Amino acid sequence: MPDLTKIHHLIRQEYGLDAITVSPLQLHDVAGRGIYKVDIDEDKQYLLRAYQQPRETLTRLLNSAETLLFLEKVGYPAPRVRRTTEGALLGYCSGWSGLLLTYIPGAMSTGTVAECRQIGEKLAELHNVQIDGTAILYSAPLENQSVEVGIPHCRWQPKDRVTQWKGRLDEAAELVPDELTELLEFSLDILSQVMAWSEMPMALLHADPNPFNAICTPQNEMIFIDWDGSGLGPAILDLGYLLLTTHAVLPEWPRIEPNRVLIEAIMQGYSSVRPLNKMEKQVLPIATCFNDAVWAAQNIPQVTGPGTQDWRENRTLNRFGARYPVLRTIGESALTSL
């Protein structure tokens, strides 16, 4: 986390704002980055995501800014981007880059049944946003100019990224420890099925929808925050991810037993706004497995071959590696609630 004087300097030089207070929001200090609430006055607050990197290297942060610009254009409620005084999406000063967003006041969702229903509705509203050809490359106003901005792919797309993950698993297959063989086979199976999808409805995805990224405002509106990784992708992947991560509010997490009540609440909210089509219903159980298949594909190659770490020292594999057999049942349970 940087010296706060550098954050003040970044805000002043790049955005022309004098902050009264800058307050760290992250729970733990992480070298080279930070999240801050920026108070300009009693009625104006922002959120700053800051990284000790040149802004040209922050592709994911830039992509989220472009997604948020489009959401502002179509009127979907989300944090709004504050451009620099020169019109850039990201500011840069003294080795630190930043994305300045409007601050969303309210309380983080705790995953109550009513909140889960509302989160499901809000995700469906996002997936209903029209992304025809004119939306994928659109004009964003900038000081009476028209700037072409493209909506990026979400963190799980394009499909050749899934192909790359599967390829790395194929290479690791002969070296994988016996204890991880079934997890590897699970990941290969899920990734192969997703690669085979054709004509799946595409949408603008949040890509990390979960109760901890949903803020209930004083007006009782649910608004998603933390749009890193957002962009275009199959809508069903977003819904499958939400069904999985909603279980994170339960005390037994990451051990999962499908919670029928929360699953029904999400599906009731979502389907009231955007009913699933036949193809999406068929693949929903696969979609609830997809996130874990991805992180398995990212982590298993790290523990195979000479010179790599013991898999028991890999926090992700240790914490989540045993839950994959039950993931499909979350999606199956969701289908029975329709």
CSV table of C-alpha atoms in Angstrom, one decimal:
chain,number,residue,atom,x,y,z
A,1,MET,CA,0.0,0.0,0.0
A,2,PRO,CA,1.5,3.4,-1.0
A,3,ASP,CA,2.1,6.4,1.2
A,4,LEU,CA,-1.3,8.3,1.2
A,5,THR,CA,0.5,11.4,0.1
A,6,LYS,CA,1.1,9.8,-3.2
A,7,ILE,CA,-2.6,9.0,-3.5
A,8,HIS,CA,-3.5,12.6,-2.7
A,9,HIS,CA,-1.0,13.7,-5.3
A,10,LEU,CA,-2.4,11.4,-7.9
A,11,ILE,CA,-6.0,12.6,-7.3
A,12,ARG,CA,-4.9,16.3,-7.4
A,13,GLN,CA,-2.6,16.1,-10.5
A,14,GLU,CA,-4.7,13.7,-12.6
A,15,TYR,CA,-8.2,14.6,-11.6
A,16,GLY,CA,-8.0,18.2,-10.4
A,17,LEU,CA,-9.5,17.3,-7.1
A,18,ASP,CA,-8.4,18.1,-3.5
A,19,ALA,CA,-9.4,15.2,-1.2
A,20,ILE,CA,-10.3,16.0,2.4
A,21,THR,CA,-9.7,12.4,3.4
A,22,VAL,CA,-8.4,9.2,1.7
A,23,SER,CA,-9.3,6.0,3.5
A,24,PRO,CA,-8.0,2.5,2.7
A,25,LEU,CA,-10.9,0.1,2.1
A,26,GLN,CA,-9.0,-3.2,1.7
A,27,LEU,CA,-8.9,-5.5,4.6
A,28,HIS,CA,-5.2,-6.5,4.2
A,29,ASP,CA,-2.2,-4.6,2.9
A,30,VAL,CA,-1.1,-5.8,-0.5
A,31,ALA,CA,2.2,-4.6,-2.0
A,32,GLY,CA,1.7,-2.5,-5.1
A,33,ARG,CA,-2.0,-1.9,-5.0
A,34,GLY,CA,-4.8,-0.5,-2.9
A,35,ILE,CA,-8.5,0.5,-2.8
A,36,TYR,CA,-9.5,3.8,-1.3
A,37,LYS,CA,-12.5,5.9,-0.4
A,38,VAL,CA,-11.9,9.5,-1.5
A,39,ASP,CA,-13.9,12.2,0.2
A,40,ILE,CA,-13.9,15.5,-1.7
A,41,ASP,CA,-16.6,17.0,0.5
A,42,GLU,CA,-19.7,15.9,2.4
A,43,ASP,CA,-21.7,15.3,-0.8
A,44,LYS,CA,-19.0,13.9,-3.2
A,45,GLN,CA,-17.1,10.7,-2.6
A,46,TYR,CA,-15.2,8.5,-5.0
A,47,LEU,CA,-13.5,5.1,-4.9
A,48,LEU,CA,-10.0,4.8,-6.3
A,49,ARG,CA,-8.4,1.6,-7.4
A,50,ALA,CA,-4.6,2.2,-7.4
A,51,TYR,CA,-1.7,0.1,-8.7
A,52,GLN,CA,2.0,0.6,-8.8
A,53,GLN,CA,2.2,-0.1,-12.5
A,54,PRO,CA,2.2,2.0,-15.7
A,55,ARG,CA,-1.4,2.4,-16.8
A,56,GLU,CA,-0.6,0.8,-20.2
A,57,THR,CA,-0.1,-2.6,-18.4
A,58,LEU,CA,-3.4,-2.5,-16.6
A,59,THR,CA,-5.5,-4.1,-19.3
A,60,ARG,CA,-8.0,-5.6,-17.0
A,61,LEU,CA,-8.6,-2.3,-15.2
A,62,LEU,CA,-8.9,-0.5,-18.5
A,63,ASN,CA,-11.4,-3.1,-19.7
A,64,SER,CA,-13.6,-2.7,-16.6
A,65,ALA,CA,-13.5,1.1,-17.2
A,66,GLU,CA,-14.7,0.5,-20.8
A,67,THR,CA,-17.5,-1.8,-19.6
A,68,LEU,CA,-18.6,0.8,-17.1
A,69,LEU,CA,-18.7,3.5,-19.7
A,70,PHE,CA,-21.0,1.4,-21.8
A,71,LEU,CA,-23.3,0.7,-18.8
A,72,GLU,CA,-23.5,4.5,-18.1
A,73,LYS,CA,-24.5,5.0,-21.8
A,74,VAL,CA,-27.4,2.5,-21.5
A,75,GLY,CA,-28.4,3.6,-18.0
A,76,TYR,CA,-27.7,0.4,-16.1
A,77,PRO,CA,-26.9,1.3,-12.4
A,78,ALA,CA,-23.2,0.8,-11.6
A,79,PRO,CA,-20.2,2.9,-10.5
A,80,ARG,CA,-19.4,5.7,-13.0
A,81,VAL,CA,-15.9,6.4,-14.3
A,82,ARG,CA,-14.4,9.8,-13.5
A,83,ARG,CA,-12.0,10.6,-16.4
A,84,THR,CA,-8.7,12.5,-15.8
A,85,THR,CA,-8.5,16.2,-16.6
A,86,GLU,CA,-7.0,15.1,-20.0
A,87,GLY,CA,-9.8,12.7,-20.7
A,88,ALA,CA,-8.0,9.4,-19.9
A,89,LEU,CA,-9.7,6.5,-18.3
A,90,LEU,CA,-6.8,5.8,-16.0
A,91,GLY,CA,-4.7,8.4,-14.2
A,92,TYR,CA,-0.9,8.1,-13.7
A,93,CYS,CA,1.4,9.9,-11.3
A,94,SER,CA,4.7,9.1,-9.6
A,95,GLY,CA,4.6,5.4,-10.6
A,96,TRP,CA,1.0,4.8,-9.5
A,97,SER,CA,-2.0,4.3,-11.8
A,98,GLY,CA,-5.6,4.7,-10.7
A,99,LEU,CA,-9.2,4.2,-11.8
A,100,LEU,CA,-11.5,6.7,-10.1
A,101,LEU,CA,-15.1,5.7,-9.8
A,102,THR,CA,-18.2,7.1,-8.1
A,103,TYR,CA,-18.6,5.7,-4.6
A,104,ILE,CA,-21.7,3.5,-4.0
A,105,PRO,CA,-23.0,4.2,-0.5
A,106,GLY,CA,-24.8,1.4,1.3
A,107,ALA,CA,-24.3,-1.9,3.0
A,108,MET,CA,-22.8,-5.0,1.5
A,109,SER,CA,-25.3,-7.8,1.0
A,110,THR,CA,-25.2,-10.5,3.7
A,111,GLY,CA,-26.9,-13.1,1.4
A,112,THR,CA,-30.4,-13.1,2.9
A,113,VAL,CA,-33.1,-14.8,0.9
A,114,ALA,CA,-34.6,-11.4,-0.1
A,115,GLU,CA,-31.2,-10.0,-1.1
A,116,CYS,CA,-30.4,-13.2,-3.1
A,117,ARG,CA,-33.7,-12.7,-5.0
A,118,GLN,CA,-32.8,-9.1,-5.7
A,119,ILE,CA,-29.3,-10.0,-6.8
A,120,GLY,CA,-30.7,-12.5,-9.2
A,121,GLU,CA,-33.0,-9.9,-10.6
A,122,LYS,CA,-30.2,-7.4,-11.0
A,123,LEU,CA,-27.9,-9.9,-12.8
A,124,ALA,CA,-30.8,-10.7,-15.2
A,125,GLU,CA,-31.2,-7.0,-15.9
A,126,LEU,CA,-27.5,-6.8,-16.8
A,127,HIS,CA,-27.9,-9.8,-19.1
A,128,ASN,CA,-30.9,-8.2,-20.8
A,129,VAL,CA,-28.8,-5.1,-21.8
A,130,GLN,CA,-28.7,-5.1,-25.6
A,131,ILE,CA,-25.2,-5.8,-27.0
A,132,ASP,CA,-25.9,-5.8,-30.8
A,133,GLY,CA,-23.2,-4.9,-33.3
A,134,THR,CA,-23.5,-1.2,-32.5
A,135,ALA,CA,-22.8,-1.8,-28.8
A,136,ILE,CA,-19.6,-3.8,-29.2
A,137,LEU,CA,-18.0,-0.7,-30.7
A,138,TYR,CA,-19.8,2.4,-29.6
A,139,SER,CA,-19.2,6.1,-29.3
A,140,ALA,CA,-18.4,7.5,-25.8
A,141,PRO,CA,-18.7,11.3,-25.4
A,142,LEU,CA,-15.6,13.1,-24.3
A,143,GLU,CA,-15.7,16.9,-24.2
A,144,ASN,CA,-17.8,17.3,-27.3
A,145,GLN,CA,-15.8,14.6,-29.1
A,146,SER,CA,-16.8,11.1,-30.1
A,147,VAL,CA,-14.4,8.4,-29.0
A,148,GLU,CA,-14.7,4.8,-30.2
A,149,VAL,CA,-14.7,2.4,-27.2
A,150,GLY,CA,-15.0,-1.4,-27.5
A,151,ILE,CA,-16.7,-3.6,-24.9
A,152,PRO,CA,-14.1,-6.2,-23.9
A,153,HIS,CA,-14.5,-9.9,-23.5
A,154,CYS,CA,-15.0,-11.1,-19.9
A,155,ARG,CA,-12.3,-12.9,-18.0
A,156,TRP,CA,-13.5,-16.3,-19.3
A,157,GLN,CA,-13.5,-15.3,-22.9
A,158,PRO,CA,-12.8,-15.5,-25.8
A,159,LYS,CA,-13.2,-19.2,-26.2
A,160,ASP,CA,-9.6,-19.7,-27.2
A,161,ARG,CA,-8.7,-18.9,-23.6
A,162,VAL,CA,-10.6,-21.9,-22.5
A,163,THR,CA,-8.7,-23.9,-25.1
A,164,GLN,CA,-5.4,-22.7,-23.6
A,165,TRP,CA,-6.4,-23.8,-20.1
A,166,LYS,CA,-7.4,-27.2,-21.4
A,167,GLY,CA,-4.1,-27.5,-23.2
A,168,ARG,CA,-2.1,-26.8,-20.1
A,169,LEU,CA,-4.0,-29.5,-18.3
A,170,ASP,CA,-3.3,-32.0,-21.1
A,171,GLU,CA,0.4,-31.3,-20.8
A,172,ALA,CA,0.2,-31.8,-17.0
A,173,ALA,CA,-1.8,-35.0,-17.1
A,174,GLU,CA,1.1,-37.4,-17.1
A,175,LEU,CA,2.8,-35.6,-14.1
A,176,VAL,CA,-0.2,-34.9,-11.9
A,177,PRO,CA,-0.1,-36.5,-8.4
A,178,ASP,CA,-2.5,-39.3,-7.8
A,179,GLU,CA,-4.5,-37.2,-5.3
A,180,LEU,CA,-5.3,-34.7,-8.0
A,181,THR,CA,-6.2,-37.1,-10.9
A,182,GLU,CA,-9.9,-36.9,-10.4
A,183,LEU,CA,-9.9,-33.1,-10.1
A,184,LEU,CA,-7.9,-32.9,-13.3
A,185,GLU,CA,-10.4,-35.2,-15.1
A,186,PHE,CA,-13.2,-33.1,-13.8
A,187,SER,CA,-11.6,-29.9,-15.1
A,188,LEU,CA,-10.9,-31.4,-18.5
A,189,ASP,CA,-14.4,-32.6,-18.8
A,190,ILE,CA,-16.0,-29.3,-17.9
A,191,LEU,CA,-13.7,-27.2,-20.1
A,192,SER,CA,-14.3,-29.6,-23.1
A,193,GLN,CA,-18.0,-29.3,-22.7
A,194,VAL,CA,-17.9,-25.5,-22.6
A,195,MET,CA,-15.6,-25.4,-25.7
A,196,ALA,CA,-18.3,-27.4,-27.5
A,197,TRP,CA,-21.1,-24.9,-26.8
A,198,SER,CA,-22.5,-23.3,-29.9
A,199,GLU,CA,-25.0,-20.4,-30.3
A,200,MET,CA,-25.1,-19.9,-26.5
A,201,PRO,CA,-26.8,-16.5,-25.7
A,202,MET,CA,-24.1,-13.9,-25.2
A,203,ALA,CA,-24.5,-11.0,-22.8
A,204,LEU,CA,-22.6,-8.4,-20.8
A,205,LEU,CA,-21.2,-10.3,-17.8
A,206,HIS,CA,-20.2,-9.0,-14.4
A,207,ALA,CA,-17.9,-12.1,-14.1
A,208,ASP,CA,-17.7,-12.0,-10.3
A,209,PRO,CA,-21.4,-11.7,-9.2
A,210,ASN,CA,-21.6,-12.6,-5.5
A,211,PRO,CA,-23.2,-11.1,-2.4
A,212,PHE,CA,-20.0,-9.5,-1.4
A,213,ASN,CA,-19.9,-7.5,-4.6
A,214,ALA,CA,-23.5,-6.3,-4.2
A,215,ILE,CA,-24.3,-3.1,-2.3
A,216,CYS,CA,-27.8,-2.4,-1.0
A,217,THR,CA,-28.2,1.4,-1.3
A,218,PRO,CA,-30.2,3.6,1.1
A,219,GLN,CA,-32.9,3.6,-1.6
A,220,ASN,CA,-33.0,-0.3,-1.3
A,221,GLU,CA,-31.5,-0.7,-4.8
A,222,MET,CA,-28.9,-3.5,-5.3
A,223,ILE,CA,-25.9,-2.4,-7.2
A,224,PHE,CA,-22.9,-4.5,-8.3
A,225,ILE,CA,-19.4,-3.2,-7.6
A,226,ASP,CA,-15.9,-4.6,-8.5
A,227,TRP,CA,-16.3,-5.0,-12.3
A,228,ASP,CA,-12.8,-6.3,-12.9
A,229,GLY,CA,-13.0,-9.0,-15.5
A,230,SER,CA,-16.4,-7.9,-16.8
A,231,GLY,CA,-17.3,-8.0,-20.4
A,232,LEU,CA,-18.9,-10.1,-23.1
A,233,GLY,CA,-19.5,-13.8,-22.6
A,234,PRO,CA,-22.2,-16.5,-22.3
A,235,ALA,CA,-24.8,-15.3,-19.8
A,236,ILE,CA,-25.2,-18.7,-18.3
A,237,LEU,CA,-21.6,-18.6,-16.9
A,238,ASP,CA,-22.5,-15.6,-14.8
A,239,LEU,CA,-25.6,-17.2,-13.4
A,240,GLY,CA,-23.7,-20.5,-12.6
A,241,TYR,CA,-21.0,-18.5,-10.8
A,242,LEU,CA,-23.6,-16.6,-8.8
A,243,LEU,CA,-25.3,-19.9,-7.7
A,244,LEU,CA,-21.9,-21.1,-6.5
A,245,THR,CA,-20.6,-18.0,-4.8
A,246,THR,CA,-23.9,-17.3,-3.0
A,247,HIS,CA,-22.9,-20.2,-0.8
A,248,ALA,CA,-19.9,-18.2,0.4
A,249,VAL,CA,-22.2,-16.4,2.9
A,250,LEU,CA,-22.7,-19.7,4.7
A,251,PRO,CA,-20.5,-20.6,7.7
A,252,GLU,CA,-19.4,-24.0,6.2
A,253,TRP,CA,-17.9,-22.4,3.1
A,254,PRO,CA,-15.8,-23.6,1.2
A,255,ARG,CA,-17.4,-26.9,2.0
A,256,ILE,CA,-20.7,-26.9,0.1
A,257,GLU,CA,-24.0,-28.5,0.6
A,258,PRO,CA,-26.5,-27.0,-1.9
A,259,ASN,CA,-28.7,-24.6,-0.1
A,260,ARG,CA,-32.1,-25.0,-1.7
A,261,VAL,CA,-33.6,-21.8,-0.2
A,262,LEU,CA,-30.9,-19.5,-1.5
A,263,ILE,CA,-30.8,-21.3,-4.9
A,264,GLU,CA,-34.5,-20.9,-5.3
A,265,ALA,CA,-34.3,-17.2,-4.3
A,266,ILE,CA,-31.7,-16.5,-7.0
A,267,MET,CA,-33.6,-18.4,-9.7
A,268,GLN,CA,-36.9,-16.8,-8.8
A,269,GLY,CA,-35.3,-13.3,-9.1
A,270,TYR,CA,-33.4,-14.1,-12.3
A,271,SER,CA,-36.1,-15.9,-14.2
A,272,SER,CA,-38.7,-13.2,-13.3
A,273,VAL,CA,-36.6,-10.9,-15.5
A,274,ARG,CA,-34.8,-13.2,-18.0
A,275,PRO,CA,-36.1,-16.7,-18.4
A,276,LEU,CA,-33.5,-19.3,-19.5
A,277,ASN,CA,-33.9,-20.8,-22.9
A,278,LYS,CA,-33.8,-24.5,-23.6
A,279,MET,CA,-30.0,-24.5,-24.3
A,280,GLU,CA,-29.2,-22.6,-21.1
A,281,LYS,CA,-31.3,-25.0,-19.0
A,282,GLN,CA,-29.4,-28.0,-20.4
A,283,VAL,CA,-26.0,-26.5,-19.5
A,284,LEU,CA,-26.7,-24.8,-16.2
A,285,PRO,CA,-25.2,-27.7,-14.2
A,286,ILE,CA,-22.0,-27.4,-16.3
A,287,ALA,CA,-22.0,-23.6,-15.7
A,288,THR,CA,-22.0,-24.0,-11.9
A,289,CYS,CA,-18.8,-26.2,-12.3
A,290,PHE,CA,-17.0,-23.9,-14.7
A,291,ASN,CA,-15.3,-21.5,-12.3
A,292,ASP,CA,-13.7,-24.4,-10.4
A,293,ALA,CA,-12.7,-26.1,-13.6
A,294,VAL,CA,-10.9,-22.9,-14.6
A,295,TRP,CA,-8.9,-22.4,-11.3
A,296,ALA,CA,-8.0,-26.1,-11.4
A,297,ALA,CA,-6.6,-25.6,-14.9
A,298,GLN,CA,-4.7,-22.6,-13.6
A,299,ASN,CA,-3.3,-24.3,-10.5
A,300,ILE,CA,-2.6,-27.9,-11.3
A,301,PRO,CA,0.2,-27.1,-13.8
A,302,GLN,CA,1.9,-25.2,-10.9
A,303,VAL,CA,2.3,-28.4,-8.9
A,304,THR,CA,3.4,-30.8,-11.6
A,305,GLY,CA,6.9,-31.5,-12.9
A,306,PRO,CA,10.3,-31.0,-11.4
A,307,GLY,CA,11.0,-27.9,-9.3
A,308,THR,CA,7.3,-27.1,-8.7
A,309,GLN,CA,5.7,-26.8,-5.3
A,310,ASP,CA,4.0,-29.6,-3.4
A,311,TRP,CA,0.3,-29.5,-4.2
A,312,ARG,CA,-0.5,-29.5,-0.5
A,313,GLU,CA,1.2,-26.1,-0.2
A,314,ASN,CA,-1.1,-24.6,-2.9
A,315,ARG,CA,-3.8,-22.7,-0.9
A,316,THR,CA,-6.3,-22.8,-3.7
A,317,LEU,CA,-6.1,-26.6,-4.3
A,318,ASN,CA,-6.1,-27.2,-0.5
A,319,ARG,CA,-9.1,-25.0,0.2
A,320,PHE,CA,-11.3,-25.7,-2.8
A,321,GLY,CA,-10.0,-28.9,-4.3
A,322,ALA,CA,-12.4,-31.3,-2.7
A,323,ARG,CA,-15.7,-29.6,-3.5
A,324,TYR,CA,-16.0,-30.3,-7.2
A,325,PRO,CA,-18.2,-33.5,-6.9
A,326,VAL,CA,-21.1,-31.4,-5.4
A,327,LEU,CA,-21.0,-28.4,-7.8
A,328,ARG,CA,-23.1,-30.0,-10.5
A,329,THR,CA,-25.9,-30.6,-8.0
A,330,ILE,CA,-26.2,-26.9,-7.4
A,331,GLY,CA,-27.2,-26.3,-11.0
A,332,GLU,CA,-29.4,-29.4,-11.0
A,333,SER,CA,-31.2,-28.0,-7.9
A,334,ALA,CA,-31.6,-24.7,-9.6
A,335,LEU,CA,-33.3,-26.3,-12.5
A,336,THR,CA,-35.9,-28.0,-10.3
A,337,SER,CA,-36.9,-24.6,-8.9
A,338,LEU,CA,-37.9,-23.2,-12.4
